[in-house]
PDB file of C-alpha atoms in Angstrom:
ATOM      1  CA  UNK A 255     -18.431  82.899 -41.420  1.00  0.00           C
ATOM      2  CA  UNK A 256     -17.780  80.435 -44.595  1.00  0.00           C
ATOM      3  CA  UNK A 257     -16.040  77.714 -44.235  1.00  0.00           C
ATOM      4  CA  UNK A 258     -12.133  78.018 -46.377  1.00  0.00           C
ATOM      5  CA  UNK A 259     -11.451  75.476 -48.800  1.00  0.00           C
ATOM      6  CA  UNK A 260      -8.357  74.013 -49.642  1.00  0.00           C
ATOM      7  CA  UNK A 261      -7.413  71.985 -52.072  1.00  0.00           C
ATOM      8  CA  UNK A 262      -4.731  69.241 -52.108  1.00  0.00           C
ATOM      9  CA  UNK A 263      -3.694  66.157 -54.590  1.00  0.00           C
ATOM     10  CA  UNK A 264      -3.918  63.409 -51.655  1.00  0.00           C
ATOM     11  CA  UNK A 265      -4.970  63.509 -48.073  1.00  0.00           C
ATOM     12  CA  UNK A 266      -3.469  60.823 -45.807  1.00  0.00           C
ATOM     13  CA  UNK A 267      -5.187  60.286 -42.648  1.00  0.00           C
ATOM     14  CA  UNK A 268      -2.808  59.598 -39.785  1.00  0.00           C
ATOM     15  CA  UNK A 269       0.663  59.727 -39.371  1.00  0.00           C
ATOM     16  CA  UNK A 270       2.066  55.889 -38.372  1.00  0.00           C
ATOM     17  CA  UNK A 271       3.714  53.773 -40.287  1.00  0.00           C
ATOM     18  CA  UNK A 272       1.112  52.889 -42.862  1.00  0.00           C
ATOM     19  CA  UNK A 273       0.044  56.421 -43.198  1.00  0.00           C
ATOM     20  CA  UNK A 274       3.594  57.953 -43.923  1.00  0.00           C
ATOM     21  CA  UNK A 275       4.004  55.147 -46.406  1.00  0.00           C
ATOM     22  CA  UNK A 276       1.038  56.351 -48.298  1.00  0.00           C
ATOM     23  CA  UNK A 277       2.330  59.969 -48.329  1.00  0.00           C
ATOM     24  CA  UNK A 278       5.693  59.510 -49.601  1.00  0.00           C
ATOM     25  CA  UNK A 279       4.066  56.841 -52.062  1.00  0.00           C
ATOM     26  CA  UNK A 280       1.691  59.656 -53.769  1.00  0.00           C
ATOM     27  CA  UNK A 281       4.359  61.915 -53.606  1.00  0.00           C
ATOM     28  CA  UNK A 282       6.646  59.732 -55.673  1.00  0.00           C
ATOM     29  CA  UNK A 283       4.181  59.209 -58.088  1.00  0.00           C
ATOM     30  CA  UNK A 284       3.266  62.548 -58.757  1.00  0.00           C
ATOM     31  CA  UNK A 285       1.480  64.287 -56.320  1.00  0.00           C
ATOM     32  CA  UNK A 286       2.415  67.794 -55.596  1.00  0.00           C
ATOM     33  CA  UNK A 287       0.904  69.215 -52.557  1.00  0.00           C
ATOM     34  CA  UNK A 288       0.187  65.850 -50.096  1.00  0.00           C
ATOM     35  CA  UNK A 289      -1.531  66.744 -46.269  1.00  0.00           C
ATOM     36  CA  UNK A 290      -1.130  64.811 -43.408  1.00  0.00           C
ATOM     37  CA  UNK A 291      -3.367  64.958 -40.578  1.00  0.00           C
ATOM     38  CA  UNK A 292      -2.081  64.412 -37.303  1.00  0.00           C
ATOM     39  CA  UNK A 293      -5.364  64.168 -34.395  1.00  0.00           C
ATOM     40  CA  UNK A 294      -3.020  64.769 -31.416  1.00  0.00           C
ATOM     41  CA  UNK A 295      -0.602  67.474 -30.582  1.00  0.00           C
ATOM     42  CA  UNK A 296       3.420  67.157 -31.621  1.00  0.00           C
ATOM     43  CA  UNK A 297       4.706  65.325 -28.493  1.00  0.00           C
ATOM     44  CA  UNK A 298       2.060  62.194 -29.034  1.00  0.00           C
ATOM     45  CA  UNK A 299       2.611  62.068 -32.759  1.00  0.00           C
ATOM     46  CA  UNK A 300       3.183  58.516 -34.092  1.00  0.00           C
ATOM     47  CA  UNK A 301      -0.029  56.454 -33.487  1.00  0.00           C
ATOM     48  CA  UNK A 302       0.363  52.970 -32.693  1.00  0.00           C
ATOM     49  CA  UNK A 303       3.662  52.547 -34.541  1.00  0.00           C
ATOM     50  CA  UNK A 304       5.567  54.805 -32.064  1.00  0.00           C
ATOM     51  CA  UNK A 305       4.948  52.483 -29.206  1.00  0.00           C
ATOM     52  CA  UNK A 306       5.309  49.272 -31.624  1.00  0.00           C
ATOM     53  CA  UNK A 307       8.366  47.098 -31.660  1.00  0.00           C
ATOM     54  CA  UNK A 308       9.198  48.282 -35.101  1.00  0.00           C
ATOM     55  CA  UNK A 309       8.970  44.101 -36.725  1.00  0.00           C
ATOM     56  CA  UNK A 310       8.502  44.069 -40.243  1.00  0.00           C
ATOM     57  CA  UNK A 311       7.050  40.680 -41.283  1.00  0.00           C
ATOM     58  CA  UNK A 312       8.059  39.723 -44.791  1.00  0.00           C
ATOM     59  CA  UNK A 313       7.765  36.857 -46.876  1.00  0.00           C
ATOM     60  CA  UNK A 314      11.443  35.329 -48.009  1.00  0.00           C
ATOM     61  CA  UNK A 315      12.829  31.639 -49.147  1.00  0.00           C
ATOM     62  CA  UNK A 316      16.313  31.539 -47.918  1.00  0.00           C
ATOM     63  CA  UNK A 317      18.152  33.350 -45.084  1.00  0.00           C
ATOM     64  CA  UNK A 318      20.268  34.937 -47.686  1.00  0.00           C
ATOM     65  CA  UNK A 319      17.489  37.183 -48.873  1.00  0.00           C
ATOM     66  CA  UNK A 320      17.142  39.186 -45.675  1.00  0.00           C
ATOM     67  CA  UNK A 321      20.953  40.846 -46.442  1.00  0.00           C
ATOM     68  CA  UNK A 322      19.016  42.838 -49.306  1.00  0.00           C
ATOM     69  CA  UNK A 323      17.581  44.274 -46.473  1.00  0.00           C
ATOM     70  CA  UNK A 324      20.348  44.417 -43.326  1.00  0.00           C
ATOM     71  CA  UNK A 325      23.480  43.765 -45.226  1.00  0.00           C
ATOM     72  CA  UNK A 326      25.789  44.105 -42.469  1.00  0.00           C
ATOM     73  CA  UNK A 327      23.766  42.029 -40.015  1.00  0.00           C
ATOM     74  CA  UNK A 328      26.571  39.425 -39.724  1.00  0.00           C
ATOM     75  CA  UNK A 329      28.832  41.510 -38.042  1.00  0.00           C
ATOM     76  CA  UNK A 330      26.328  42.414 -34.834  1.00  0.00           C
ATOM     77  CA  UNK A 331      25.328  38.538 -35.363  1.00  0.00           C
ATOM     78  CA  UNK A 332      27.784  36.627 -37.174  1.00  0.00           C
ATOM     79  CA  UNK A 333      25.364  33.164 -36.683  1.00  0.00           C
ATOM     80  CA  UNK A 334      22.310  35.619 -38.371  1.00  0.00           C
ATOM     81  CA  UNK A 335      21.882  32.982 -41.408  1.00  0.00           C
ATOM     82  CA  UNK A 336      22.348  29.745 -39.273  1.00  0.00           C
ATOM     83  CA  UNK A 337      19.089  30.525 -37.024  1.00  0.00           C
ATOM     84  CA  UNK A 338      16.530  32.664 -39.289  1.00  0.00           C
ATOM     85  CA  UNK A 339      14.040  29.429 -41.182  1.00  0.00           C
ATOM     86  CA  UNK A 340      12.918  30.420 -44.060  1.00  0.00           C
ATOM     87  CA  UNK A 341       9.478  32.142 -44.235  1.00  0.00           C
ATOM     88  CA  UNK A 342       8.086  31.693 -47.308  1.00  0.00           C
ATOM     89  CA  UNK A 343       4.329  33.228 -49.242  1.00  0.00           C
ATOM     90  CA  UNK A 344       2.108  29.511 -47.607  1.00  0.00           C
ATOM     91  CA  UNK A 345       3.934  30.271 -44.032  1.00  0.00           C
ATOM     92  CA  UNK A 346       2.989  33.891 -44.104  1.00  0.00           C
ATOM     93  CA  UNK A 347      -0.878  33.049 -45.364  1.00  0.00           C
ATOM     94  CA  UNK A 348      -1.130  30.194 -42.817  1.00  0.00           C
ATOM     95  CA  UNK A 349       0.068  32.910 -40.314  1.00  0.00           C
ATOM     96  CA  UNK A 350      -2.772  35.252 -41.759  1.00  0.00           C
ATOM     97  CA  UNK A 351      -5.693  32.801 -41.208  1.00  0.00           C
ATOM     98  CA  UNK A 352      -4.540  32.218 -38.315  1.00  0.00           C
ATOM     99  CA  UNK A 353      -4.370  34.842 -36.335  1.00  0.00           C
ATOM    100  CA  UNK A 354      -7.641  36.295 -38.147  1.00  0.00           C
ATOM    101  CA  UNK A 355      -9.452  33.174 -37.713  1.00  0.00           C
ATOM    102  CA  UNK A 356     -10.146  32.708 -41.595  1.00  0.00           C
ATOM    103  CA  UNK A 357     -11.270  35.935 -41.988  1.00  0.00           C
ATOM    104  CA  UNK A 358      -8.722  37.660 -44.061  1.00  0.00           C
ATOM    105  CA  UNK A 359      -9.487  39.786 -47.017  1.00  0.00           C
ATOM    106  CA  UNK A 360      -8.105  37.434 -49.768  1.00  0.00           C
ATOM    107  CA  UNK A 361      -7.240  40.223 -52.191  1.00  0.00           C
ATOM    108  CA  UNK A 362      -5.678  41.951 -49.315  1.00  0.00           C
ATOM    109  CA  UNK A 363      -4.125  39.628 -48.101  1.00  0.00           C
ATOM    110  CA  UNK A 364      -2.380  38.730 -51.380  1.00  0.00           C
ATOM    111  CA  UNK A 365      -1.192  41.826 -51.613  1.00  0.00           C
ATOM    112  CA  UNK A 366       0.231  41.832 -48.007  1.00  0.00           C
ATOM    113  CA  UNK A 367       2.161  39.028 -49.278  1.00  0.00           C
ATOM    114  CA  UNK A 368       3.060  38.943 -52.569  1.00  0.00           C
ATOM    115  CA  UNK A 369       4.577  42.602 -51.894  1.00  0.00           C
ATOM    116  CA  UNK A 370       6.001  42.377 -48.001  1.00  0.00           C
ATOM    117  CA  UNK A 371       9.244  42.095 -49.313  1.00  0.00           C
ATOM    118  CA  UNK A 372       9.397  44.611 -52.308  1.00  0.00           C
ATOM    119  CA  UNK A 373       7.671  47.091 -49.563  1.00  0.00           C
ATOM    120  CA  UNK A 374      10.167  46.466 -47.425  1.00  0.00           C
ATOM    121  CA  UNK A 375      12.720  47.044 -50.270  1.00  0.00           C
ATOM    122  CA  UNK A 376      11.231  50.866 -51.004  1.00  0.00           C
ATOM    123  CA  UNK A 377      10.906  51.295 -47.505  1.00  0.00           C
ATOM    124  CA  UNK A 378      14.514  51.213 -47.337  1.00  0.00           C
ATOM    125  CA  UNK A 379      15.220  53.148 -50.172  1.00  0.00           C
ATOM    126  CA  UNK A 380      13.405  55.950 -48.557  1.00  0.00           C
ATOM    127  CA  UNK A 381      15.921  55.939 -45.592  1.00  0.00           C
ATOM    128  CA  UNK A 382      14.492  53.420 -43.140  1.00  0.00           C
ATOM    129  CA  UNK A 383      17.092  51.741 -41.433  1.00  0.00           C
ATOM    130  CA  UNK A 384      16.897  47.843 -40.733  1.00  0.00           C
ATOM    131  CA  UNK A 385      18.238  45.969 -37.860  1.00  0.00           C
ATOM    132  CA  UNK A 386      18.083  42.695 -36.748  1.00  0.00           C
ATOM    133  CA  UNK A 387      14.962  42.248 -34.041  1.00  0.00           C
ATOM    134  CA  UNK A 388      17.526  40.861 -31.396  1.00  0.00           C
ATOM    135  CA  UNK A 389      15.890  42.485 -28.200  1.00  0.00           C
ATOM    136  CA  UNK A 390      12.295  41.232 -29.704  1.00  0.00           C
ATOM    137  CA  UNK A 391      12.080  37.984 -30.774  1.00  0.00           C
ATOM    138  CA  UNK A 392      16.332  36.368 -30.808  1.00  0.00           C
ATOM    139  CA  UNK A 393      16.056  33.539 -28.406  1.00  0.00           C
ATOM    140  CA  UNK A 394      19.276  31.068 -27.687  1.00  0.00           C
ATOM    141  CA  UNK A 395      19.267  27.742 -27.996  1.00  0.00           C
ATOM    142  CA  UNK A 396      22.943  25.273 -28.274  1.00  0.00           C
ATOM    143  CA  UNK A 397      24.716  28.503 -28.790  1.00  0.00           C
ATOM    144  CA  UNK A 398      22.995  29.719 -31.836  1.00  0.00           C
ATOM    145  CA  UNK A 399      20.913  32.800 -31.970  1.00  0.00           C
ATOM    146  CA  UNK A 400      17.040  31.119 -33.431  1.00  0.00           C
ATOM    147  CA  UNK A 401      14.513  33.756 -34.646  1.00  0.00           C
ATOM    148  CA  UNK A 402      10.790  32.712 -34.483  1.00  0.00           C
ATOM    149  CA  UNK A 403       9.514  32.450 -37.580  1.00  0.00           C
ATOM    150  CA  UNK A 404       8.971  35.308 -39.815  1.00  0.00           C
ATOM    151  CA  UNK A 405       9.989  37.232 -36.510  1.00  0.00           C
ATOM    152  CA  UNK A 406      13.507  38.988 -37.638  1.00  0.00           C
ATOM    153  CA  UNK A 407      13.920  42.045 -38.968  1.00  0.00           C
ATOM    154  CA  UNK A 408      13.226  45.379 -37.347  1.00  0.00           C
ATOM    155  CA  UNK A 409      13.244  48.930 -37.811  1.00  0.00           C
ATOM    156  CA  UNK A 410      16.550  50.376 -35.866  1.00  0.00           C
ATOM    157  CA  UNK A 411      15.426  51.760 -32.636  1.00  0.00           C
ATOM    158  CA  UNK A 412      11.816  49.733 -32.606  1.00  0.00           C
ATOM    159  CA  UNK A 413       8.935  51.857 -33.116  1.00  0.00           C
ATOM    160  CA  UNK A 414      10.124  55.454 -32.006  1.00  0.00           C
ATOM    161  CA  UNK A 415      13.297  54.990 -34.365  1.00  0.00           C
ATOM    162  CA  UNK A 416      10.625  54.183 -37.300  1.00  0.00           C
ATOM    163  CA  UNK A 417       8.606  56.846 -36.434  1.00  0.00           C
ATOM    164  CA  UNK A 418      10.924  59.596 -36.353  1.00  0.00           C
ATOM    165  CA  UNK A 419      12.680  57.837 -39.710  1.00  0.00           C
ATOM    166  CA  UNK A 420       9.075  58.595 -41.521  1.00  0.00           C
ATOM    167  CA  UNK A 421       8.543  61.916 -40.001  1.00  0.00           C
ATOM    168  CA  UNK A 422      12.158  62.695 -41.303  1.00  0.00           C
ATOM    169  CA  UNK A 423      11.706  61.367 -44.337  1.00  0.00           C
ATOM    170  CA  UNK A 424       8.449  63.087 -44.735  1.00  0.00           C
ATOM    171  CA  UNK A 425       9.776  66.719 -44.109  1.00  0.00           C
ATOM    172  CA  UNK A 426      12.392  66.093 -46.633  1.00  0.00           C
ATOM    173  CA  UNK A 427       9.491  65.467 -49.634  1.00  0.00           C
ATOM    174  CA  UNK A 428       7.717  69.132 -48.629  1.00  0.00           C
ATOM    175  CA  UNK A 429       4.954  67.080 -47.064  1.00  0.00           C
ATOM    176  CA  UNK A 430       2.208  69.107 -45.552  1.00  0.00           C
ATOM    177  CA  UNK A 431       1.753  67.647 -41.751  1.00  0.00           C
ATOM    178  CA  UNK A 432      -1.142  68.939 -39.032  1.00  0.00           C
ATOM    179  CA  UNK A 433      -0.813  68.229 -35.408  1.00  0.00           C
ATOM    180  CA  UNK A 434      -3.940  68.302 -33.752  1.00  0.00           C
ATOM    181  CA  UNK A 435      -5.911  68.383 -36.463  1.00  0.00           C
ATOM    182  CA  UNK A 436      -8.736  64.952 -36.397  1.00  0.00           C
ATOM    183  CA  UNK A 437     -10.674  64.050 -39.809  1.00  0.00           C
ATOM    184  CA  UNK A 438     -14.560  64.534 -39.075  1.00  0.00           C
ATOM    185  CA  UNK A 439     -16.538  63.713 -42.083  1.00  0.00           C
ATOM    186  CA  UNK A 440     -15.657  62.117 -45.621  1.00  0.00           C
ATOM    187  CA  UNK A 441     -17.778  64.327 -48.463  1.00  0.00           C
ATOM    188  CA  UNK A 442     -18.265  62.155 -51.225  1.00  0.00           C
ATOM    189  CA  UNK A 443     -20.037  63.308 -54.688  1.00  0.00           C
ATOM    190  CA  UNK A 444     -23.099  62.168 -57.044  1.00  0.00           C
ATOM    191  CA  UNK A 445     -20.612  59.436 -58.010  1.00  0.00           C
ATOM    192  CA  UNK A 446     -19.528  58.135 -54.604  1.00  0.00           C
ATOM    193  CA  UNK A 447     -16.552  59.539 -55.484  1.00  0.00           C
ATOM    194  CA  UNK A 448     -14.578  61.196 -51.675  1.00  0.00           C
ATOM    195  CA  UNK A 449     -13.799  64.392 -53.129  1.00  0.00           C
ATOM    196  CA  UNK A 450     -13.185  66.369 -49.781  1.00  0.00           C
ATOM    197  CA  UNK A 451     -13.108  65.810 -46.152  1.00  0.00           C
ATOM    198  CA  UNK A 452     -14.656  68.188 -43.403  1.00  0.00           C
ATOM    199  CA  UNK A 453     -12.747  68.738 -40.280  1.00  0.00           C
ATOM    200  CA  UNK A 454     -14.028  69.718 -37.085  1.00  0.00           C
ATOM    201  CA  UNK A 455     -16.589  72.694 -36.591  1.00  0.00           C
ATOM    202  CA  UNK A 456     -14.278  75.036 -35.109  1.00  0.00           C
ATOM    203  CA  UNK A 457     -11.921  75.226 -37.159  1.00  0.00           C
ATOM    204  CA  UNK A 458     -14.299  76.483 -40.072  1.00  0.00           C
ATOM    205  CA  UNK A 459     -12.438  74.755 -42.919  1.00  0.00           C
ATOM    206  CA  UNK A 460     -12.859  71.581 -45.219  1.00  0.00           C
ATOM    207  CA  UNK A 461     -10.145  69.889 -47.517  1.00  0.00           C
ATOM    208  CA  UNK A 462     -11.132  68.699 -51.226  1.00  0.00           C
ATOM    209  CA  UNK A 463      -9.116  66.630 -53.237  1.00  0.00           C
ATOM    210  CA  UNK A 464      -7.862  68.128 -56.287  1.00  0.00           C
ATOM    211  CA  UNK A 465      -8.718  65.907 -59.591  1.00  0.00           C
ATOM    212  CA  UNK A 466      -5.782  66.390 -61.669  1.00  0.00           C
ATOM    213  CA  UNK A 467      -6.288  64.140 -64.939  1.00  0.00           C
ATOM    214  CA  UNK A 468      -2.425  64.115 -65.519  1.00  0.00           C
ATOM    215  CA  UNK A 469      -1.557  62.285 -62.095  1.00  0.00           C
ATOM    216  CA  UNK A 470      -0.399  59.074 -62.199  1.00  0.00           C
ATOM    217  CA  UNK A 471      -3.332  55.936 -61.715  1.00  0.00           C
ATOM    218  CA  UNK A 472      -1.284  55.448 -58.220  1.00  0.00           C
ATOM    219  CA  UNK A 473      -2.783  58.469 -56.594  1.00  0.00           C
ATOM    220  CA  UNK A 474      -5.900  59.263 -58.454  1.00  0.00           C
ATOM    221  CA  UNK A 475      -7.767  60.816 -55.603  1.00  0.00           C
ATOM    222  CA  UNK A 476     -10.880  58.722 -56.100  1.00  0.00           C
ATOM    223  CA  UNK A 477     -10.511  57.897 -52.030  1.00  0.00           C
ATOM    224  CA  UNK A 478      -8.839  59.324 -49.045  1.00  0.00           C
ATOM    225  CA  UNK A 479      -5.984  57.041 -47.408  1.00  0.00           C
ATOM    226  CA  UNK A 480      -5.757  56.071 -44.295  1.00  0.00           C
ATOM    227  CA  UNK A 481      -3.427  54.630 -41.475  1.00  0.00           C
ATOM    228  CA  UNK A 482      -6.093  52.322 -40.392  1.00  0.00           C
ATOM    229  CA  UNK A 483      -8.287  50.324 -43.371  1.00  0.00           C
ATOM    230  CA  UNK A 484      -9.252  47.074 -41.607  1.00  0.00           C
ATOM    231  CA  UNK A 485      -9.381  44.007 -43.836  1.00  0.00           C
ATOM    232  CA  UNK A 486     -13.491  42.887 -44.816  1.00  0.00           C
ATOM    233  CA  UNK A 487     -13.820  39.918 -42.375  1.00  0.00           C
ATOM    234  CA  UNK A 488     -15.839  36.997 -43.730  1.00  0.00           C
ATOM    235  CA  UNK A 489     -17.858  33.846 -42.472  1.00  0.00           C
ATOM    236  CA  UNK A 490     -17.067  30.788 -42.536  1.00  0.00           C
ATOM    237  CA  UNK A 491     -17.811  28.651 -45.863  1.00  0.00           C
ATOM    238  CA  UNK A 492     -18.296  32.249 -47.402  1.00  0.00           C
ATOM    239  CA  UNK A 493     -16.184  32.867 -50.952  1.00  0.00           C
ATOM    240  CA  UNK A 494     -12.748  34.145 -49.391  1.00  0.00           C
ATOM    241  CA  UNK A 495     -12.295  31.254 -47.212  1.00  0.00           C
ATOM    242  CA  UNK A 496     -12.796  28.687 -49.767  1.00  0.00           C
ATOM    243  CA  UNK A 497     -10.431  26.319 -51.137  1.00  0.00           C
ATOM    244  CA  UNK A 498     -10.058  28.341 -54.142  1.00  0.00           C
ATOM    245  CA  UNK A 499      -8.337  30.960 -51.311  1.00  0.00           C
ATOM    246  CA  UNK A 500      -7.132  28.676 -48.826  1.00  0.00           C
ATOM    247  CA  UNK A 501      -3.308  29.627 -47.488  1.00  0.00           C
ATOM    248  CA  UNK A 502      -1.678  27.574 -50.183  1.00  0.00           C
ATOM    249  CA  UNK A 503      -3.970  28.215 -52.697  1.00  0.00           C
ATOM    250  CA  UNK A 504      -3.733  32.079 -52.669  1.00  0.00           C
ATOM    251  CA  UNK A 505       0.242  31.676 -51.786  1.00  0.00           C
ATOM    252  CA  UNK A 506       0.817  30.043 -55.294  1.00  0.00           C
ATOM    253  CA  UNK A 507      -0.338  32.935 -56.981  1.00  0.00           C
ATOM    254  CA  UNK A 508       1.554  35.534 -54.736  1.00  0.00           C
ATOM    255  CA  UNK A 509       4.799  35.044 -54.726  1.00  0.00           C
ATOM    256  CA  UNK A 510       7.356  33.422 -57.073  1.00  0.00           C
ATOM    257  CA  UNK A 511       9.908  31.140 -55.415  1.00  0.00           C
ATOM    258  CA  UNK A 512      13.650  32.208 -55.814  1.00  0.00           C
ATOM    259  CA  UNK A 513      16.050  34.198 -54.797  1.00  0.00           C
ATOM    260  CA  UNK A 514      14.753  38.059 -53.466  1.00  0.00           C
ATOM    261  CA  UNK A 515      16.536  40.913 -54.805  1.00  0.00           C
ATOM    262  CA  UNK A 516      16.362  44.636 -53.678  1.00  0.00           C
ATOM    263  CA  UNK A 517      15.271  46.981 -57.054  1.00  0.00           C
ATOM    264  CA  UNK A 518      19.080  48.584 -57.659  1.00  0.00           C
TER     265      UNK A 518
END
């Protein structure tokens, strides 16, 4: 029996955090008929970021900055501004090397960066609601609430409460989602172009990605997106961990110092 075909704008792989964000991303800039796969059934959707405390680690200057984002904060913790440091683009790329040992994608990692706070921003737009991480990382010290650094704001209700935010947010748009449905094989053509992906054998089916010449440069399906891209690690002494890319070097060039502001 032949294989059925269909044919979407954008195929996200995965359905956590990073994956819904790429969804409702292409579907905001134009894509029509968006597919999500899901690889396990209903009741264990949510990858990692279901059982994740929800943090969202952005880059700000002053304490005031974070109200963009939980604007009534001060009245569950009305010492909020006296214990959050700032945590600005160098604190956030000394964070990166650190934890990944100098191996951080430097382009990636920029981007991480220079747009953690605008992401957040649209993230909110969308309908995800913001807390402050009080259960996670609040610790008290002389009677004020501190807040390790870049350690403070949270999804409401941790991972599961951003989970079913996305999933919500998602069925709203007309996205396409498949439980129990795991991406087998990327098809790419003469060009190295991934036009379609195969899934599994028994299901006799493959997915190709539409190439619409009107959609937006956003979405142009010249790849498939996925909830899990790991960052290119590199060596020691090798171009990204130069000077040239070193924390401050690449922080001067991310971000902009000065007040943060929410698009209206």
């Amino acid at each position: 029996m032949p294989k059925k075909i269909e044919h979407w704008d954008v195929i996200v792989v995965g359905a956590g955090n990073a994956a819904h964000a790429a969804a409702v991303s292409a579907y905001e800039s134009g894509a029509a008929r968006v597919l999500m796969l899901e690889k396990p059934p209903e009741n264990l959707r949510g990858g990692n970021t279901h059982y994740s405390g929800g943090l969202l680690r952005v880059a700000f200057d002053a304490p005031e900055d974070l109200l963009e984002l939980v604007p009534e904060v001060q009245i569950e913790a009305p010492e909020f501004l006296a214990g959050v440091a700032p945590y600005p683009a160098e604190a956030f790329w000394a964070d990166l090397h650190r934890v990944t040992r100098g191996g951080v994608d430097p382009d990636l990692g920029e981007l991480l960066v220079s747009r953690s706070f605008e992401t957040a921003c649209w993230m909110a737009s969308q309908g995800i609601r913001m807390e402050a991480a009080v259960s996670l990382a609040a610790i008290e010290y002389g009677g004020v609430i501190k807040w390790p650094s870049g350690a403070v704001i949270r999804a409401v209700g941790e991972g599961v409460g951003l989970s079913s935010m996305w999933f919500e947010i998602a069925s709203r748009r007309g996205i396409t989602l498949r439980y129990g449905t795991g991406a087998q094989r990327l098809v790419q053509d003469n060009s190295g172009r991934v036009s379609a992906l195969n899934l599994p054998v028994a299901m006799r089916s493959g997915l190709a990605i539409t190439n619409h010449e009107n959609m937006m440069p956003a979405i142009q399906p010249t790849t498939v997106q996925s909830s899990n891209i790991p960052a290119a690690s590199a060596a020691p002494g090798s171009p990204s961990s130069s000077q040239a890319d070193s924390p401050e070097a690449r922080s001067e060039k991310a971000i902009t110092p000065g007040p943060r502001r929410c698009p209206p």
